[in-house]
Coordinates of C-alpha atoms and ligand atoms in Angstrom, one line a residue:
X1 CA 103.3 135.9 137.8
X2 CA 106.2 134.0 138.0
X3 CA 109.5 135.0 139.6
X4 CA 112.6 132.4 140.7
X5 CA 115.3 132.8 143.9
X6 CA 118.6 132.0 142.0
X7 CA 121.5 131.4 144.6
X8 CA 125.1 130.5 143.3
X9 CA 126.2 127.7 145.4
X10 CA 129.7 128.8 146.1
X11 CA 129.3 128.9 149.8
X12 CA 126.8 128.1 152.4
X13 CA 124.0 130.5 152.5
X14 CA 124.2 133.3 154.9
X15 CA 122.1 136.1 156.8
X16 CA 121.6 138.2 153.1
X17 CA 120.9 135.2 151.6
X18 CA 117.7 134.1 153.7
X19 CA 116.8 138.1 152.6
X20 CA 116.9 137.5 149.1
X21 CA 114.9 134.4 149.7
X22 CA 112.3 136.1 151.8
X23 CA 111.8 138.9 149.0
X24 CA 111.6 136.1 145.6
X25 CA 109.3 133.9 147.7
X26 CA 107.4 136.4 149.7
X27 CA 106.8 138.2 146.3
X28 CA 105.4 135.0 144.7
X29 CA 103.1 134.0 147.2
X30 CA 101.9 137.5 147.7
X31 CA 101.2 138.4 144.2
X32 CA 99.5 135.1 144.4
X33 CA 101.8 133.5 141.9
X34 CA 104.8 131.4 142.0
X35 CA 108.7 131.4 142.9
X36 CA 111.1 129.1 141.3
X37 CA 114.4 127.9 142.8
X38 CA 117.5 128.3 140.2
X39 CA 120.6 126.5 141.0
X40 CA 123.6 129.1 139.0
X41 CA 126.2 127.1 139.3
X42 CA 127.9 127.3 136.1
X43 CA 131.1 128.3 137.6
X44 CA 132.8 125.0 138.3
X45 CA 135.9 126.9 139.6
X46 CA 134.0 128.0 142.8
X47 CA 130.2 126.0 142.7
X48 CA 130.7 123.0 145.1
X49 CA 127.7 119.6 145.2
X50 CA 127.9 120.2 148.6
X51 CA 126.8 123.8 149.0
X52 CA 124.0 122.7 146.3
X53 CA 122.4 120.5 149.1
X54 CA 123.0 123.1 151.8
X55 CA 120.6 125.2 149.7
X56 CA 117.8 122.7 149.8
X57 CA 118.1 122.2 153.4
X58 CA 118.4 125.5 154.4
X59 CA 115.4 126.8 151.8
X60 CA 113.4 124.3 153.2
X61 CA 114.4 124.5 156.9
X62 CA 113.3 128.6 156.4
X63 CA 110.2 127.2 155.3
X64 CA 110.2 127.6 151.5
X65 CA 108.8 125.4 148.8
X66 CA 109.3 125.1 145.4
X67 CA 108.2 123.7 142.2
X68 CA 110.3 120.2 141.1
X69 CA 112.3 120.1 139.0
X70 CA 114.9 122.5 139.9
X71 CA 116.8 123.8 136.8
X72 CA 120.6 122.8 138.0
X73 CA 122.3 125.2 134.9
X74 CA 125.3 122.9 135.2
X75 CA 123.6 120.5 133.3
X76 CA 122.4 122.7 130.9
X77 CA 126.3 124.5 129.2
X78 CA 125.0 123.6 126.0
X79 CA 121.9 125.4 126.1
X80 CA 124.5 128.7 126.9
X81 CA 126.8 127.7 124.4
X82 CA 124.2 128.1 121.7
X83 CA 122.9 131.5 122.6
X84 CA 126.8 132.6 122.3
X85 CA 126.9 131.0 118.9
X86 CA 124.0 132.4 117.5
X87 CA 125.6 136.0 118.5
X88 CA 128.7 134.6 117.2
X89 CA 127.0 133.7 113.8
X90 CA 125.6 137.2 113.4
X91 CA 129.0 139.2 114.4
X92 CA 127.9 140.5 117.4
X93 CA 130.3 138.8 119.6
X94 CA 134.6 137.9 119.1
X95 CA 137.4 135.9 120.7
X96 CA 139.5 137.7 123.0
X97 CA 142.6 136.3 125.0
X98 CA 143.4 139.8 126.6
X99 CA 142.5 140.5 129.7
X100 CA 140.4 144.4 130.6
X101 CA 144.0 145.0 132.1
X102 CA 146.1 144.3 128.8
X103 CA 143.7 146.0 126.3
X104 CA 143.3 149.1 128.6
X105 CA 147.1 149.0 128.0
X106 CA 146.3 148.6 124.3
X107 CA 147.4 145.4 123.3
X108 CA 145.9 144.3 120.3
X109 CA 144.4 140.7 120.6
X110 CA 146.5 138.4 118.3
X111 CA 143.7 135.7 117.6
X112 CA 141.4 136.2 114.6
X113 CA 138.4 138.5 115.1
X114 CA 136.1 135.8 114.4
X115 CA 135.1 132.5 115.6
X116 CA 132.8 130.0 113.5
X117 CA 129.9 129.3 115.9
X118 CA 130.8 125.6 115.5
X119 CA 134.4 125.8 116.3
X120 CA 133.0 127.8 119.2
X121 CA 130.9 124.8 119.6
X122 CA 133.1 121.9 119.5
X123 CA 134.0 123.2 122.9
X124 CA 130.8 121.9 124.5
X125 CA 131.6 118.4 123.2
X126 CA 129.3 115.9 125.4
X127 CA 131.3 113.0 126.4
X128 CA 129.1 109.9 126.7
X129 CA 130.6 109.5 130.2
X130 CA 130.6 112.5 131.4
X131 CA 126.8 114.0 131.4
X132 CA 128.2 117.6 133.7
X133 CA 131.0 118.3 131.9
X134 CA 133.3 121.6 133.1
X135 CA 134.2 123.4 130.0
X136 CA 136.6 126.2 129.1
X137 CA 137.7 127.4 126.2
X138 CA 141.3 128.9 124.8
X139 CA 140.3 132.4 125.1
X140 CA 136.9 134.4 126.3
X141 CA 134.4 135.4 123.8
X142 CA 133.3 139.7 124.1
X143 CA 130.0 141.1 122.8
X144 CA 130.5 143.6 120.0
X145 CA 128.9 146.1 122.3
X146 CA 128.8 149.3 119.8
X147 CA 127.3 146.8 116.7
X148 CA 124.7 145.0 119.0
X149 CA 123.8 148.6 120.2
X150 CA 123.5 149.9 116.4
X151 CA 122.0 146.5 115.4
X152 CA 119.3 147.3 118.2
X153 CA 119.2 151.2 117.6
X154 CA 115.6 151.3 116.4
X155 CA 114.5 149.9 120.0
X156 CA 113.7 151.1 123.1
X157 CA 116.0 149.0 125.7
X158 CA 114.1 150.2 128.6
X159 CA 112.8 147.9 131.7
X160 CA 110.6 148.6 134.4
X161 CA 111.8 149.1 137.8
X162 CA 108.9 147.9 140.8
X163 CA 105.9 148.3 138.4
X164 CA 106.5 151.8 138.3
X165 CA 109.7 153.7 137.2
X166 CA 110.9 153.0 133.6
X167 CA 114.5 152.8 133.1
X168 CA 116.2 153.2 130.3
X169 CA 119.1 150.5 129.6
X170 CA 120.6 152.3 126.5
X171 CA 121.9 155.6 128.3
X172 CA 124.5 153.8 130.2
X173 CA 125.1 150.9 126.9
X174 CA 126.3 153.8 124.9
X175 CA 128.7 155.7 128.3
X176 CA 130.3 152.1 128.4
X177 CA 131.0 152.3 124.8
X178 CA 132.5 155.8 125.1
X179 CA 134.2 155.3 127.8
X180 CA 136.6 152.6 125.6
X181 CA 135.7 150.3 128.7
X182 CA 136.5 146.1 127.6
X183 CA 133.8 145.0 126.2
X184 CA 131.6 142.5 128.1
X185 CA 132.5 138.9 128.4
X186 CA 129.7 136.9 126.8
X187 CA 132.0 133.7 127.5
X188 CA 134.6 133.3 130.4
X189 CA 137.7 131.4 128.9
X190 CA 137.5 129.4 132.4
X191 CA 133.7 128.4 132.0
X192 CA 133.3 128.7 128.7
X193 CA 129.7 130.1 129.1
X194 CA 129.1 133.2 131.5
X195 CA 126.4 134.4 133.9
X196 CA 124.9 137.2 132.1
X197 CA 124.2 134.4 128.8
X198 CA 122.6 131.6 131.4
X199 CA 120.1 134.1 133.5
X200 CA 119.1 135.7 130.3
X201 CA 118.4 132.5 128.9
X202 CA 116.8 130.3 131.7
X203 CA 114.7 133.6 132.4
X204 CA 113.3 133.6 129.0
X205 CA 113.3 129.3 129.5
X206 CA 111.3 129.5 132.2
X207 CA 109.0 132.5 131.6
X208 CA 110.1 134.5 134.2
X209 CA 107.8 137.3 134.5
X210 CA 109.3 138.9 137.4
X211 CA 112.6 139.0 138.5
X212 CA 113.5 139.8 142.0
X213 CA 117.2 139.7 143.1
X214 CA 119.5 142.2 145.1
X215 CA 120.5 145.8 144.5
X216 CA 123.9 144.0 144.0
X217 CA 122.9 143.3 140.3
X218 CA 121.3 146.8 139.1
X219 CA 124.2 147.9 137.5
X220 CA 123.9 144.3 135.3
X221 CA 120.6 144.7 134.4
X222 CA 121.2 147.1 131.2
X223 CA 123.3 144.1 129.5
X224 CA 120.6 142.1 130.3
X225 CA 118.0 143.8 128.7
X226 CA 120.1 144.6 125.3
X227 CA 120.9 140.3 125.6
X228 CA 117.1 139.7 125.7
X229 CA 116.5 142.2 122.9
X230 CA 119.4 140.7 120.6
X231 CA 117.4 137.2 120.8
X232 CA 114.2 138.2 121.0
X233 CA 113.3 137.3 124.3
X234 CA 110.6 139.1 126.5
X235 CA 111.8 141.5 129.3
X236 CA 110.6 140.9 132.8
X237 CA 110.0 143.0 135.2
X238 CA 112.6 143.7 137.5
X239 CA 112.3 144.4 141.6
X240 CA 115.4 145.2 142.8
X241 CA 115.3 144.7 146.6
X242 CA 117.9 146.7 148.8
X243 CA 120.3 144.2 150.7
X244 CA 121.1 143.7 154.1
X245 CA 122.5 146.0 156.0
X246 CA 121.5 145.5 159.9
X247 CA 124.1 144.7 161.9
X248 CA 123.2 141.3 163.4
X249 CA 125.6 139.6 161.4
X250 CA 128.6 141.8 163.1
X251 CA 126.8 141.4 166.4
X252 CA 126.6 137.7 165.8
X253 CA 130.1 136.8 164.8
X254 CA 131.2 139.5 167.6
X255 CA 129.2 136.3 170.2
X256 CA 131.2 133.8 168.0
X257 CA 129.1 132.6 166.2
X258 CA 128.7 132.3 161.8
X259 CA 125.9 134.1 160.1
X260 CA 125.8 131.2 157.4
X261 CA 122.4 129.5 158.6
X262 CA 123.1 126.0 159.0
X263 CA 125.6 127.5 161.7
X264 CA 122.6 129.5 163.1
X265 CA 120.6 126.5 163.1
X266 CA 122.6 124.6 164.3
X267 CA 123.3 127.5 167.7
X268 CA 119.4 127.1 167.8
X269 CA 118.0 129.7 166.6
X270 CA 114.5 129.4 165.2
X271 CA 113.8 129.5 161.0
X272 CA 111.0 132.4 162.4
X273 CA 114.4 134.1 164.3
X274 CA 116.7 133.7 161.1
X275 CA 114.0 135.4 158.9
X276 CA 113.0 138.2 161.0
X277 CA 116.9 139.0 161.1
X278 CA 116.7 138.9 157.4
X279 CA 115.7 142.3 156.7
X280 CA 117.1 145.2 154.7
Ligands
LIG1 N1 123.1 133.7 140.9 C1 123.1 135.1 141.1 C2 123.8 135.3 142.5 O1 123.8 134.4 143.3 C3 121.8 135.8 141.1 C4 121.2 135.9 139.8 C5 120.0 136.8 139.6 O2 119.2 136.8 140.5 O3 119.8 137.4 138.6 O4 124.2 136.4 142.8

């Protein structure tokens, strides 16, 4: 069994973070097997050094430990940037400057439908002096949704919620399509690479068995699954653990004080006090 806490660094952690913490790690260590930490912070626009080293203090202020080395996905745009271009290569994704907005309006994109995966590519060039470099590209690239659902029609696209309920992915795939909704963004034009690409993909990497992460992200999950079927990759199971919703955060700003941990740390409270004020 292996599961991973994943936090974006684009802020210090707060209250709901040491939650989602508490649920990855406690999950590891009681189904006896292990929790990784994942640094997300792909987004150069909002991820910040800074709030990268706030999570190792804080994680292990809380009293959490975890296996070195930590997979930074910063470092890692090209190993995105591949998976895009190997949908690219078999059709299942395009180039899209419009935004949702302008093709709910029904603009028509005025860039070629297709991309070559290495022009897509070039994007990602490594510079010799720059080993973390912050890509973007001209335009975003979409997922075919309706071909990679018809490319994938012979399969089941189903997860399983908590070890128990099956879910199937597909039913809401195939309402997105009908509704005429934007496709989904495989690619962010600012990042070149895009969220739902690099946890697919480092999941897979780092044979995740189990993924535990907030309620926030159920409605992601079907994408998910049809991105692991597209390349082949395993599905986990997923535990989907409800978020924090006591109100000692409001009662804590309401005394002044910041529910961002090193600010309760710092107003001396205990990592024991933190975590049993972490809790759904
Ligand atoms: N990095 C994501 C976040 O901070 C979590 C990703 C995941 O657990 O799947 O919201």
């Amino acid at each position: 069994m292996l599961t991973r806490f994943a936090p974006s660094p684009t802020g210090h952690l707060h209250l709901g973070h040491a939650l989602a913490a508490k649920e990855a790690f406690g999950f590891g260590a009681a189904e006896k097997g292990r929790c990784l930490l994942r640094i997300e912070d792909i987004d150069h626009t909002r991820c910040k050094p800074d709030y990268t080293l706030g999570i190792y203090k804080d994680l292990n202020w809380l009293g959490f430990d975890w296996p070195i080395p930590t997979r930074v996905q910063s470092r890692h745009y090209l190993d995105y940037a591949k998976v895009i271009a190997a949908l690219l290569e078999r059709g299942l994704a395009y180039p899209c400057e419009l935004t949702r907005r302008e093709l709910k309006d029904g603009q028509r994109s005025k860039t070629n439908n297709t991309l070559s995966p290495l022009e897509f590519l070039a994007h990602f060039k490594m510079e010799d002096d720059a080993p973390h470099p912050k890509p973007s590209l001209p335009y975003a690239i979409r997922l075919n949704l309706a071909k990679a659902l018809e490319t994938t029609a012979a399969l089941a696209l189903t997860f399983i919620e908590k070890e128990k309920a099956e879910i199937d992915a597909k039913t809401a795939l195939m309402a997105w399509v009908r509704s005429g909704q934007a496709d989904p963004i495989i690619a962010r034009k600012d990042i070149g690479v895009s969220y739902h690409i690099a946890v697919t993909h480092d999941d897979h990497l780092q044979s995740i068995t189990h993924v535990v992460r907030g309620m926030d992200l159920y409605e992601e999950t079907p994408l998910h699954i049809l991105i692991q079927t597209l390349m082949g990759w395993p599905t986990p199971i997923y535990h989907h653990h409800a978020l924090l919703t006591r109100d000692d955060g409001e009662k804590l700003s309401k005394r002044g004080l910041d529910t961002s941990l090193h600010s309760l740390r710092e107003n001396g409270l205990t990592a024991a006090q933190v975590l049993a004020m972490a809790s759904p």
